[in-house]
Amino acid sequence: MKNKLKYYLFLIPASSLVLSCSDAGKKYEDVEEAKTCSMIFIDKSVSVNVNKKFINEKYTKVISQLIDENVKGKGDKIEVYFVHENTAKGKAVEVTSRTEKGEVAGASSTDSEAIATEYNMSMDKERSVFKKIVFAQLASQNTSSSKNNTDIWAALPLINKVIAKGYNVKAYFLSDMVESMKAEGRRDFHTNPPVDDAAAVGWAREDADALKSSVSNIGLAQIFIAKPFEPTASRKKNNPAISTYWQRLFLELGVTSEVVEL
């Protein structure tokens, strides 16, 4: 049986995208079996320049590895969002694996090996296509005024909605994680960052109380953070208290797996 490679691609300008909301009453019915959705949040604010050699190489490697590890067969999905002032409407790409493995029941060992080889080749082709698509989004420039602010909080309900559909969600933040929103009740780490771990923990607890009602499923997510800083970056540039804030916030929101910094 010929193994055919097919995929669905949705490529949408971030400025014009409106995300649909899932009905909580339909939880898990959209996915026949647990598939992986890799949600990649790429920081397109002014504080992250993906054209810098170190950042581009690091993020390219992260994207390549996560696609290799997470896209394993039909139904596995990659979603890309742009993080900026309007992250909630920042969905840029959605691609879903359509590669199916041929039937091996009753096949000879030779035929089974041929089917497996063809399947692996098709998967490699599909992953290669996905990488090119995501790399193009990594390289794209945000020339709008939305780059002046960074709404990372807005990513949390997006993760929650995908979990509610029944996916195993792995969320990757390619960002300095400097939340920067000026509205009342929000954090602006550019002008007022946490000065130490104690402040970070206190703020995280306070903010989790405000966010919990909108992210009841997020505890099931796996969270990965890839910051754009070189190992020699100063504490002033790469404030460790900001890492503490996010680690504690996800913990307070019920994320049971360790938040991994890549």
Coordinates of C-alpha atoms in Angstrom, one line a residue:
M1 CA 0.0 0.0 0.0
K2 CA 1.4 3.4 -1.0
N3 CA 2.0 5.7 1.9
K4 CA 0.9 9.2 1.0
L5 CA 2.1 12.4 2.5
K6 CA -0.5 15.1 3.0
Y7 CA -0.7 18.0 5.4
Y8 CA -2.9 20.9 6.1
L9 CA -1.4 24.4 6.3
F10 CA -3.0 27.6 7.5
L11 CA -0.8 30.6 7.1
I12 CA -2.5 33.8 8.3
P13 CA -1.3 37.3 8.8
A14 CA -1.2 37.7 12.6
S15 CA -2.8 41.2 12.4
S16 CA -6.0 39.8 10.9
L17 CA -6.4 36.6 12.7
V18 CA -9.4 35.9 15.0
L19 CA -9.2 32.7 17.0
S20 CA -12.2 30.5 17.4
C21 CA -13.1 29.5 20.9
S22 CA -13.8 25.9 21.8
D23 CA -16.9 24.8 23.6
A24 CA -16.1 23.5 27.0
G25 CA -18.9 21.0 26.6
K26 CA -17.1 19.4 23.7
K27 CA -14.0 18.6 25.7
Y28 CA -11.9 15.8 24.1
E29 CA -14.4 15.0 21.3
D30 CA -12.2 16.7 18.7
V31 CA -9.4 14.3 19.0
E32 CA -9.9 10.5 18.6
E33 CA -6.8 9.7 20.5
A34 CA -4.2 11.7 22.3
K35 CA -2.1 13.6 19.8
T36 CA 0.6 16.2 20.4
C37 CA 0.1 19.8 19.7
S38 CA 3.3 21.8 19.9
M39 CA 2.5 25.5 20.5
I40 CA 5.4 27.8 19.6
F41 CA 5.2 31.3 20.9
I42 CA 7.8 33.5 19.1
D43 CA 8.5 36.9 20.7
K44 CA 8.0 39.6 18.1
S45 CA 8.4 42.5 20.5
V46 CA 11.2 45.1 20.2
S47 CA 13.3 43.5 23.0
V48 CA 14.0 40.3 21.0
N49 CA 16.0 40.5 17.7
V50 CA 15.9 37.1 16.0
N51 CA 18.3 38.3 13.4
K52 CA 21.2 38.2 15.8
K53 CA 23.3 35.2 15.1
F54 CA 23.2 33.6 18.5
I55 CA 19.4 34.0 18.9
N56 CA 18.7 32.8 15.3
E57 CA 20.9 29.7 15.7
K58 CA 19.4 28.8 19.1
Y59 CA 15.8 29.2 18.0
T60 CA 16.4 27.4 14.8
K61 CA 17.8 24.5 16.7
V62 CA 15.0 24.5 19.2
I63 CA 12.4 24.5 16.4
S64 CA 14.1 21.7 14.5
Q65 CA 14.4 19.5 17.6
L66 CA 10.8 19.9 18.7
I67 CA 9.4 19.1 15.3
D68 CA 11.6 16.0 15.1
E69 CA 10.5 14.9 18.6
N70 CA 6.9 15.8 18.6
V71 CA 5.6 15.2 15.0
K72 CA 5.4 11.4 14.9
G73 CA 2.3 10.7 12.8
K74 CA -1.2 11.6 11.7
G75 CA -2.9 14.2 13.9
D76 CA 0.2 15.7 15.5
K77 CA 0.1 19.4 15.1
I78 CA 2.3 22.5 15.2
E79 CA 0.8 25.9 15.9
V80 CA 2.8 29.2 15.8
Y81 CA 1.8 32.4 17.6
F82 CA 3.5 35.8 17.6
V83 CA 4.0 37.3 21.0
H84 CA 3.5 41.1 21.1
E85 CA 0.8 43.5 22.3
N86 CA -2.0 41.4 20.7
T87 CA -0.8 37.8 21.3
A88 CA -4.4 36.6 21.7
K89 CA -4.9 37.3 18.0
G90 CA -1.3 36.4 17.0
K91 CA -1.8 33.0 15.5
A92 CA 0.4 32.8 12.4
V93 CA 0.6 29.1 11.4
E94 CA -1.2 25.8 12.0
V95 CA 0.0 22.6 10.3
T96 CA -1.2 19.1 11.0
S97 CA 0.5 15.8 10.1
R98 CA -1.4 13.7 7.6
T99 CA 1.1 10.9 7.2
E100 CA -0.4 7.4 7.8
K101 CA 1.5 4.2 8.2
G102 CA 0.5 1.4 5.8
E103 CA -1.3 -1.7 7.1
V104 CA 1.2 -4.3 8.4
A105 CA -1.2 -7.0 9.6
G106 CA -0.5 -10.2 7.7
A107 CA 2.4 -8.6 5.8
S108 CA 5.6 -10.5 5.4
S109 CA 8.7 -9.3 7.2
T110 CA 10.0 -7.9 4.0
D111 CA 6.8 -6.0 3.2
S112 CA 6.6 -4.8 6.8
E113 CA 10.1 -3.4 6.6
A114 CA 9.3 -1.7 3.3
I115 CA 6.1 -0.2 4.8
A116 CA 8.1 1.1 7.8
T117 CA 10.8 2.5 5.6
E118 CA 8.3 4.3 3.4
Y119 CA 6.5 5.7 6.4
N120 CA 9.7 7.0 7.9
M121 CA 10.7 8.7 4.6
S122 CA 7.3 10.3 4.4
M123 CA 7.5 11.6 8.0
D124 CA 10.9 13.0 7.3
K125 CA 9.6 14.9 4.3
E126 CA 6.7 16.2 6.2
R127 CA 8.8 17.4 9.1
S128 CA 11.1 19.1 6.6
V129 CA 8.2 21.0 5.2
F130 CA 7.0 22.0 8.7
K131 CA 10.5 23.3 9.6
K132 CA 10.6 25.5 6.5
I133 CA 7.2 26.9 7.3
V134 CA 8.1 27.7 11.0
F135 CA 11.6 29.0 10.1
A136 CA 9.9 31.5 7.8
Q137 CA 7.8 32.7 10.7
L138 CA 10.8 33.0 12.9
A139 CA 12.5 35.2 10.3
S140 CA 9.5 37.5 9.7
Q141 CA 9.7 41.0 11.0
N142 CA 7.1 42.9 13.1
T143 CA 7.0 46.4 11.8
S144 CA 3.7 47.4 13.5
S145 CA 3.4 49.3 16.8
S146 CA 2.4 46.0 18.5
K147 CA 6.1 45.3 19.0
N148 CA 6.2 47.9 21.7
N149 CA 4.4 45.7 24.3
T150 CA 4.6 42.0 25.2
D151 CA 1.5 40.1 26.4
I152 CA 2.8 36.7 27.5
W153 CA -0.2 36.2 29.8
A154 CA -2.4 36.0 26.7
A155 CA -0.7 32.8 25.7
L156 CA -2.1 30.9 28.7
P157 CA -5.8 30.8 27.7
L158 CA -4.7 29.7 24.2
I159 CA -2.8 26.8 25.7
N160 CA -5.8 26.0 27.9
K161 CA -8.2 25.8 24.9
V162 CA -6.0 23.4 23.0
I163 CA -5.7 21.1 26.0
A164 CA -9.5 21.2 26.3
K165 CA -9.7 19.7 22.8
G166 CA -7.8 16.6 24.0
Y167 CA -4.3 17.3 22.8
N168 CA -1.1 16.6 24.7
V169 CA 0.2 20.2 24.7
K170 CA 3.9 21.2 24.7
A171 CA 4.2 24.9 24.8
Y172 CA 7.5 26.6 23.7
F173 CA 8.2 30.2 24.5
L174 CA 11.0 31.7 22.4
S175 CA 11.1 34.8 24.4
D176 CA 13.0 36.9 27.0
M177 CA 9.7 36.5 29.0
V178 CA 9.7 40.2 29.8
E179 CA 5.9 40.8 30.3
S180 CA 5.3 44.4 29.3
M181 CA 1.7 45.6 29.5
K182 CA 0.7 49.0 30.8
A183 CA -3.0 48.4 31.7
E184 CA -4.1 48.4 35.3
G185 CA -3.6 45.0 37.0
R186 CA -0.9 44.0 34.5
R187 CA 2.9 43.7 34.8
D188 CA 5.5 45.8 33.0
F189 CA 8.9 44.2 33.7
H190 CA 10.6 46.7 31.5
T191 CA 9.8 49.5 33.9
N192 CA 9.2 47.6 37.1
P193 CA 10.9 44.1 37.1
P194 CA 10.9 41.9 40.2
V195 CA 14.0 42.9 42.2
D196 CA 14.6 39.4 43.8
D197 CA 13.1 36.0 44.1
A198 CA 10.9 36.9 47.0
A199 CA 9.2 39.7 45.0
A200 CA 8.9 37.4 42.0
V201 CA 7.2 34.6 44.1
G202 CA 4.8 37.1 45.7
W203 CA 3.8 38.6 42.3
A204 CA 3.3 35.1 40.8
R205 CA 1.0 34.1 43.6
E206 CA -1.0 37.2 43.2
D207 CA -1.3 36.9 39.5
A208 CA -2.2 33.3 39.5
D209 CA -5.2 34.1 41.6
A210 CA -6.4 36.4 38.9
L211 CA -5.6 34.0 36.0
K212 CA -6.8 30.6 37.4
S213 CA -10.4 30.9 36.3
S214 CA -9.5 31.2 32.7
V215 CA -6.9 28.4 32.6
S216 CA -8.4 25.4 34.4
N217 CA -6.7 22.9 32.1
I218 CA -3.3 24.3 31.9
G219 CA -1.9 22.0 34.6
L220 CA -1.6 19.3 31.9
A221 CA 0.7 21.3 29.7
Q222 CA 4.4 20.9 29.4
I223 CA 6.2 24.3 29.3
F224 CA 9.5 25.0 27.7
I225 CA 11.3 28.4 27.7
A226 CA 14.1 29.4 25.4
K227 CA 15.5 32.8 26.2
P228 CA 17.6 34.8 23.7
F229 CA 20.5 35.4 26.1
E230 CA 24.0 34.1 25.7
P231 CA 25.5 32.3 28.7
T232 CA 27.7 35.3 29.5
A233 CA 24.7 37.7 29.7
S234 CA 24.7 39.8 32.9
R235 CA 22.1 39.5 35.6
K236 CA 20.9 43.0 34.6
K237 CA 20.1 41.8 31.1
N238 CA 18.9 38.3 32.0
N239 CA 17.2 39.0 35.3
P240 CA 16.9 35.6 37.2
A241 CA 14.0 36.9 39.2
I242 CA 11.9 36.9 36.0
S243 CA 12.6 33.2 35.5
T244 CA 11.6 32.7 39.1
Y245 CA 8.3 34.6 38.4
W246 CA 7.4 32.3 35.5
Q247 CA 8.4 29.1 37.2
R248 CA 6.3 30.0 40.2
L249 CA 3.4 31.3 38.2
F250 CA 3.1 28.0 36.3
L251 CA 3.4 26.1 39.5
E252 CA 0.6 28.1 41.1
L253 CA -1.6 27.5 38.1
G254 CA -1.2 23.8 38.6
V255 CA 1.4 22.8 36.0
T256 CA 2.8 19.6 37.5
S257 CA 5.7 19.0 35.2
E258 CA 8.9 21.0 35.5
V259 CA 9.2 24.1 33.5
V260 CA 12.2 23.5 31.3
E261 CA 14.6 26.3 30.2
L262 CA 16.2 25.3 27.0

